[in-house]
Tab-separated table of C-alpha atoms and ligand atoms in Angstrom:
chain	number	residue	atom	x	y	z
A	25	MET	CA	0.000	0.000	0.000
A	26	SER	CA	1.395	3.381	-0.916
A	27	GLY	CA	1.053	6.393	1.371
A	28	THR	CA	-0.917	9.622	1.013
A	29	LEU	CA	0.420	13.098	0.328
A	30	TYR	CA	-1.481	15.556	2.529
A	31	VAL	CA	-1.503	19.154	1.275
A	32	VAL	CA	-1.888	21.035	4.539
A	33	ALA	CA	-2.846	24.705	4.908
A	34	THR	CA	-1.171	26.626	7.741
A	35	PRO	CA	-1.876	30.076	9.290
A	36	ILE	CA	-1.216	33.294	7.356
A	37	GLY	CA	-0.254	35.213	10.498
A	38	ASN	CA	-2.302	34.154	13.483
A	39	LEU	CA	-1.067	30.822	14.817
A	40	GLU	CA	-4.521	30.044	16.220
A	41	ASP	CA	-5.809	29.586	12.669
A	42	MET	CA	-4.545	26.007	12.572
A	43	THR	CA	-7.212	23.319	12.233
A	44	PHE	CA	-7.370	20.333	14.617
A	45	ARG	CA	-7.013	18.064	11.621
A	46	ALA	CA	-3.915	19.879	10.354
A	47	VAL	CA	-2.238	19.391	13.748
A	48	ARG	CA	-3.144	15.692	13.844
A	49	ILE	CA	-2.015	14.992	10.281
A	50	LEU	CA	1.284	16.816	10.793
A	51	GLN	CA	1.864	14.729	13.932
A	52	GLU	CA	1.020	11.448	12.210
A	53	VAL	CA	2.895	11.675	8.899
A	54	ALA	CA	6.427	10.306	8.486
A	55	LEU	CA	7.832	13.545	7.077
A	56	ILE	CA	6.790	17.142	6.388
A	57	ALA	CA	8.041	18.848	3.235
A	58	ALA	CA	8.234	22.580	3.974
A	59	GLU	CA	9.230	25.607	1.923
A	60	ASP	CA	11.503	26.967	4.655
A	61	THR	CA	12.190	24.436	7.403
A	62	ARG	CA	13.411	27.023	9.939
A	63	HIS	CA	10.305	29.134	9.442
A	64	SER	CA	7.955	26.147	9.752
A	65	ARG	CA	9.773	24.761	12.805
A	66	LYS	CA	8.345	27.685	14.835
A	67	LEU	CA	4.793	26.691	13.920
A	68	LEU	CA	5.462	23.027	14.638
A	69	ASP	CA	7.077	23.841	18.005
A	70	HIS	CA	4.032	25.904	18.934
A	71	TYR	CA	1.893	22.769	18.480
A	72	ALA	CA	4.534	20.377	19.883
A	73	ILE	CA	4.742	18.569	16.543
A	74	LYS	CA	7.969	16.571	16.474
A	75	THR	CA	7.765	15.211	12.900
A	76	ALA	CA	10.915	15.540	10.792
A	77	LEU	CA	11.064	18.348	8.234
A	78	ILE	CA	12.639	18.389	4.798
A	79	SER	CA	12.946	21.398	2.498
A	80	TYR	CA	10.829	21.640	-0.631
A	81	HIS	CA	11.031	24.908	-2.532
A	82	GLU	CA	11.108	26.261	-6.068
A	83	HIS	CA	14.846	25.565	-6.460
A	84	ASN	CA	14.777	21.874	-5.498
A	85	GLU	CA	11.229	20.940	-6.522
A	86	GLU	CA	12.285	18.602	-9.330
A	87	GLN	CA	14.797	16.564	-7.377
A	88	ARG	CA	12.820	16.551	-4.116
A	89	SER	CA	9.624	15.460	-5.857
A	90	ALA	CA	11.396	12.290	-7.030
A	91	GLN	CA	12.612	11.508	-3.482
A	92	LEU	CA	9.225	12.189	-1.926
A	93	LEU	CA	7.485	10.062	-4.540
A	94	GLU	CA	9.739	7.136	-3.676
A	95	ARG	CA	8.828	7.407	-0.007
A	96	LEU	CA	5.116	7.608	-0.799
A	97	GLN	CA	5.413	4.563	-3.034
A	98	ALA	CA	7.189	2.745	-0.202
A	99	GLY	CA	4.088	3.272	1.950
A	100	GLU	CA	4.912	6.384	3.986
A	101	SER	CA	2.385	9.218	4.252
A	102	LEU	CA	3.825	12.719	3.925
A	103	ALA	CA	2.616	16.301	4.360
A	104	LEU	CA	3.351	19.344	2.247
A	105	ILE	CA	3.199	22.799	3.821
A	106	SER	CA	4.311	26.247	2.679
A	107	ASP	CA	5.495	29.243	4.701
A	108	ALA	CA	1.903	30.416	5.142
A	109	GLY	CA	-1.538	29.605	3.787
A	110	THR	CA	-2.382	26.912	1.285
A	111	PRO	CA	0.450	25.190	-0.592
A	112	CYS	CA	0.306	25.394	-4.406
A	113	ILE	CA	-1.591	28.723	-4.309
A	114	ALA	CA	1.188	31.026	-5.579
A	115	ASP	CA	3.454	28.677	-3.608
A	116	PRO	CA	5.521	25.583	-4.419
A	117	GLY	CA	3.875	22.181	-4.566
A	118	TYR	CA	2.212	21.986	-7.936
A	119	ARG	CA	4.914	19.751	-9.446
A	120	LEU	CA	4.846	17.313	-6.551
A	121	VAL	CA	1.047	17.046	-6.599
A	122	SER	CA	1.047	16.660	-10.354
A	123	ARG	CA	3.663	13.879	-10.228
A	124	CYS	CA	1.754	12.078	-7.469
A	125	ARG	CA	-1.407	12.193	-9.558
A	126	GLU	CA	0.424	10.877	-12.618
A	127	ALA	CA	1.810	8.024	-10.510
A	128	GLY	CA	-1.666	7.178	-9.201
A	129	LEU	CA	-0.747	8.132	-5.625
A	130	SER	CA	-3.338	9.430	-3.205
A	131	VAL	CA	-3.315	13.208	-2.545
A	132	ALA	CA	-5.600	14.682	0.121
A	133	ALA	CA	-6.355	18.310	1.005
A	134	VAL	CA	-6.276	19.488	4.596
A	135	PRO	CA	-7.874	22.880	3.918
A	136	GLY	CA	-7.465	26.019	5.965
A	137	PRO	CA	-6.246	29.608	5.593
A	138	SER	CA	-5.422	31.268	2.317
A	139	ALA	CA	-4.755	35.008	2.009
A	140	LEU	CA	-6.717	35.064	-1.249
A	141	VAL	CA	-9.954	33.705	0.211
A	142	ALA	CA	-9.580	35.633	3.476
A	143	ALA	CA	-9.222	38.913	1.550
A	144	LEU	CA	-12.163	38.193	-0.750
A	145	SER	CA	-14.367	37.206	2.177
A	146	ILE	CA	-14.036	40.562	3.943
A	147	SER	CA	-13.720	42.884	0.937
A	148	GLY	CA	-17.397	43.459	0.233
A	149	LEU	CA	-16.595	43.113	-3.488
A	150	PRO	CA	-18.589	40.610	-5.602
A	151	THR	CA	-17.230	37.098	-5.105
A	152	ASP	CA	-19.748	34.860	-6.870
A	153	ALA	CA	-17.108	34.679	-9.594
A	154	PHE	CA	-13.568	36.064	-9.418
A	155	ARG	CA	-10.184	35.773	-11.108
A	156	PHE	CA	-6.914	35.155	-9.319
A	157	ILE	CA	-3.813	36.348	-11.120
A	158	GLY	CA	-1.112	35.668	-8.514
A	159	PHE	CA	1.727	38.179	-8.346
A	160	LEU	CA	1.605	41.166	-10.687
A	161	PRO	CA	4.583	41.743	-13.016
A	162	ALA	CA	7.326	43.681	-11.213
A	163	LYS	CA	7.871	46.261	-13.973
A	164	SER	CA	5.341	48.936	-14.813
A	165	HIS	CA	5.296	48.129	-18.538
A	166	GLY	CA	4.312	44.486	-17.960
A	167	ARG	CA	1.866	45.459	-15.254
A	168	ARG	CA	0.073	47.973	-17.448
A	169	LYS	CA	-0.186	45.483	-20.292
A	170	LEU	CA	-1.777	42.972	-17.956
A	171	LEU	CA	-4.111	45.550	-16.414
A	172	GLU	CA	-5.349	46.556	-19.875
A	173	GLN	CA	-6.947	43.115	-20.113
A	174	PHE	CA	-9.081	43.935	-17.094
A	175	ASN	CA	-10.517	47.220	-18.328
A	176	ASP	CA	-13.930	45.689	-18.992
A	177	GLU	CA	-13.659	42.730	-16.622
A	178	GLN	CA	-16.960	42.093	-14.867
A	179	GLN	CA	-15.483	39.950	-12.082
A	180	THR	CA	-13.382	40.854	-9.071
A	181	ILE	CA	-9.690	40.262	-9.811
A	182	ALA	CA	-7.298	39.279	-7.035
A	183	PHE	CA	-3.541	39.887	-7.001
A	184	TYR	CA	-0.778	39.250	-4.515
A	185	GLU	CA	1.552	42.245	-4.272
A	186	GLY	CA	4.493	43.369	-2.162
A	187	PRO	CA	4.147	46.517	0.000
A	188	HIS	CA	7.018	48.354	-1.709
A	189	ARG	CA	5.302	48.093	-5.117
A	190	LEU	CA	1.755	48.872	-3.999
A	191	LEU	CA	1.799	52.599	-4.721
A	192	ALA	CA	3.286	52.228	-8.216
A	193	CYS	CA	0.778	49.504	-8.917
A	194	LEU	CA	-2.159	51.638	-7.753
A	195	GLN	CA	-0.926	54.479	-9.944
A	196	ASP	CA	-0.906	52.100	-12.924
A	197	ILE	CA	-4.476	51.074	-12.083
A	198	VAL	CA	-5.552	54.742	-12.075
A	199	ASP	CA	-3.893	55.287	-15.469
A	200	VAL	CA	-5.097	52.095	-17.124
A	201	CYS	CA	-8.422	51.244	-15.447
A	202	GLY	CA	-9.498	54.733	-14.412
A	203	ALA	CA	-9.453	56.786	-11.205
A	204	GLU	CA	-12.981	55.692	-10.279
A	205	ARG	CA	-12.371	51.926	-10.355
A	206	GLN	CA	-13.340	50.383	-7.013
A	207	LEU	CA	-10.716	48.316	-5.240
A	208	SER	CA	-9.756	46.862	-1.875
A	209	VAL	CA	-6.394	46.280	-0.241
A	210	ALA	CA	-6.366	43.630	2.504
A	211	ARG	CA	-3.196	44.072	4.528
A	212	GLU	CA	-1.714	42.005	7.361
A	213	LEU	CA	-4.735	39.695	7.535
A	214	THR	CA	-5.197	37.917	10.870
A	215	LYS	CA	-2.301	39.930	12.374
A	216	ARG	CA	-2.213	42.780	14.859
A	217	HIS	CA	-2.195	45.513	12.208
A	218	GLU	CA	-4.846	43.961	9.979
A	219	GLU	CA	-6.444	46.578	7.762
A	220	LEU	CA	-8.881	46.623	4.876
A	221	PHE	CA	-8.909	49.646	2.593
A	222	SER	CA	-11.883	50.048	0.256
A	223	GLY	CA	-12.421	52.909	-2.156
A	224	THR	CA	-11.649	54.167	-5.632
A	225	ALA	CA	-8.238	53.749	-7.236
A	226	ALA	CA	-7.565	57.491	-6.860
A	227	GLU	CA	-8.499	57.390	-3.166
A	228	ALA	CA	-6.168	54.440	-2.688
A	229	VAL	CA	-3.248	56.349	-4.243
A	230	ALA	CA	-3.878	59.287	-1.911
A	231	TYR	CA	-4.212	56.992	1.119
A	232	TYR	CA	-1.060	54.949	0.534
A	233	ALA	CA	1.046	57.905	-0.649
A	234	ALA	CA	0.714	59.388	2.842
A	235	GLY	CA	3.113	56.909	4.500
A	236	LYS	CA	5.308	53.856	4.083
A	237	VAL	CA	3.305	50.738	3.247
A	238	ARG	CA	4.273	47.737	5.365
A	239	GLY	CA	3.355	44.078	5.654
A	240	GLU	CA	1.745	41.559	3.368
A	241	LEU	CA	-1.217	42.387	1.210
A	242	VAL	CA	-3.782	41.229	-1.277
A	243	LEU	CA	-5.039	43.681	-3.873
A	244	LEU	CA	-8.577	43.221	-5.161
A	245	LEU	CA	-9.742	45.088	-8.223
A	246	GLY	CA	-13.520	45.429	-8.337
A	247	PRO	CA	-15.506	44.709	-11.502
A	248	ALA	CA	-15.495	47.426	-14.167
A	249	ALA	CA	-18.631	49.577	-14.324
A	250	PRO	CA	-20.901	48.192	-17.063
A	251	ARG	CA	-20.090	49.790	-20.396
A	252	LYS	CA	-22.573	52.488	-21.395
A	253	PRO	CA	-23.578	52.051	-25.030
A	254	GLN	CA	-22.840	55.140	-27.101
A	255	GLY	CA	-25.131	55.060	-30.147
A	256	THR	CA	-28.164	53.112	-31.373
A	257	VAL	CA	-28.586	49.356	-30.983
A	258	LYS	CA	-27.613	48.858	-34.652
A	259	GLU	CA	-24.489	51.011	-34.306
A	260	GLU	CA	-23.422	49.166	-31.166
A	261	LEU	CA	-23.994	45.777	-32.835
A	262	ALA	CA	-21.848	46.810	-35.786
A	263	ARG	CA	-19.119	48.292	-33.586
A	264	LEU	CA	-18.859	45.297	-31.286
A	265	HIS	CA	-18.865	42.865	-34.200
A	266	ALA	CA	-16.052	44.783	-35.933
A	267	ASP	CA	-13.943	45.389	-32.788
A	268	SER	CA	-14.131	41.997	-31.077
A	269	ASP	CA	-13.721	38.299	-31.766
A	270	LEU	CA	-17.227	37.608	-30.497
A	271	SER	CA	-19.642	35.539	-32.568
A	272	TRP	CA	-22.908	37.193	-33.684
A	273	LYS	CA	-24.724	35.250	-30.966
A	274	GLN	CA	-22.366	36.661	-28.310
A	275	VAL	CA	-22.572	40.178	-29.775
A	276	VAL	CA	-26.372	40.090	-29.604
A	277	LYS	CA	-26.257	38.836	-26.021
A	278	GLN	CA	-23.798	41.566	-24.967
A	279	VAL	CA	-25.705	44.393	-26.658
A	280	ALA	CA	-29.000	43.166	-25.199
A	281	LYS	CA	-27.359	43.256	-21.770
A	282	ASP	CA	-25.814	46.716	-22.300
A	283	PHE	CA	-29.130	48.230	-23.448
A	284	GLY	CA	-31.291	46.219	-21.040
A	285	LEU	CA	-33.378	44.891	-23.959
A	286	PRO	CA	-34.781	41.416	-24.690
A	287	GLY	CA	-32.351	39.317	-26.747
A	288	SER	CA	-35.060	38.631	-29.349
A	289	ASP	CA	-35.417	42.386	-30.117
A	290	VAL	CA	-31.672	42.830	-30.539
A	291	TYR	CA	-31.475	39.661	-32.619
A	292	LYS	CA	-34.025	41.152	-35.082
A	293	GLU	CA	-31.955	44.346	-35.319
A	294	SER	CA	-28.855	42.277	-36.072
A	295	LEU	CA	-30.422	40.463	-39.037
A	296	GLY	CA	-29.984	43.355	-41.465
A	297	LEU	CA	-26.294	43.656	-40.559
A	298	ARG	CA	-25.674	39.930	-40.948
A	299	GLU	CA	-27.309	39.867	-44.374
A	300	LYS	CA	-24.905	42.542	-45.598
A	301	GLU	CA	-21.896	40.271	-44.880
B	430	SAM	N1	-0.165	30.167	-0.475
B	430	SAM	C1	-0.403	31.393	0.251
B	430	SAM	C2	-1.893	31.497	0.576
B	430	SAM	O1	-2.630	30.572	0.309
B	430	SAM	O2	-2.283	32.505	1.147
B	430	SAM	C3	0.116	32.588	-0.497
B	430	SAM	C4	1.575	32.531	-0.743
B	430	SAM	S1	2.245	33.881	-1.600
B	430	SAM	C5	3.903	33.362	-1.812
B	430	SAM	C6	2.454	35.102	-0.353
B	430	SAM	C7	1.581	36.321	-0.599
B	430	SAM	O3	0.298	36.107	-0.026
B	430	SAM	C8	2.097	37.571	0.075
B	430	SAM	O4	3.087	38.208	-0.710
B	430	SAM	C9	0.836	38.402	0.175
B	430	SAM	O5	0.542	38.991	-1.070
B	430	SAM	C10	-0.198	37.307	0.482
B	430	SAM	N2	-0.343	37.158	1.945
B	430	SAM	C11	0.159	36.185	2.723
B	430	SAM	N3	-0.186	36.382	4.012
B	430	SAM	C12	-0.938	37.496	4.045
B	430	SAM	C13	-1.587	38.216	5.077
B	430	SAM	N4	-1.533	37.828	6.342
B	430	SAM	N5	-2.279	39.325	4.741
B	430	SAM	C14	-2.363	39.740	3.460
B	430	SAM	N6	-1.750	39.097	2.455
B	430	SAM	C15	-1.054	37.996	2.726
């Protein structure tokens, strides 16, 4: 019988955010693969977990995955943790999990904290659907190019960002997505200086320009305001068809939504344009 790889979430700041199951699994497994063993030792000591630790990070993922796979195949159960939050979410682990799956080995989630979900849950922004982008590009040029894609995005978009880049990033959002775009910044979640900023992009620039930004943060860009159609239904149909890769069916659906009209009415309007093609 081969063992199980447990992917175990750990606190993102407050050590009390450890689940009972996470503690038990970390006590029971033969070995814990951790991003930074010294960092994780503090958490394990806090819970009197004596299990051996081995490093698993982006620079040794390939080689370590092979070793860990061998131990799983030999029947040992192992745990994977990262420095904070849920492994594999903008953290190492994906390769190991993927190799385990390919080898038919059992992988089980021990869910718990993640900065992404914690930030979304308290932001007040729509969360029925959202996009997670991970870390934003470090340079302004790359960042702006990426942000351009979100100009009309109707879902909340979540980014991880470092405190030293926040202001430059907010300035790029003002320039690319507009000063009025709603956003939230969730900083130092679950820690003593936890803070949630909510407001427009311009307000955020003013707020964070006033002092040095510290700590860890998640940036959430709210959905773009619905586009206001400029001309008549026919003009909008023609414009959207010419400017996008959308099919006629999708164009009709979008225009009906933008004008608040029944799809059947807009469909009739589109017929004349389609015939001309
Ligand atoms: N896997 C982790 C998770 O599930 O939360 C995320 C790992 S990623 C390498 C680290 C980033 O998560 C930080 O740079 C920051 O953007 C965000 N983060 C982690 N802890 C946080 C906290 N307490 N408050 C706000 N953001 C946090």
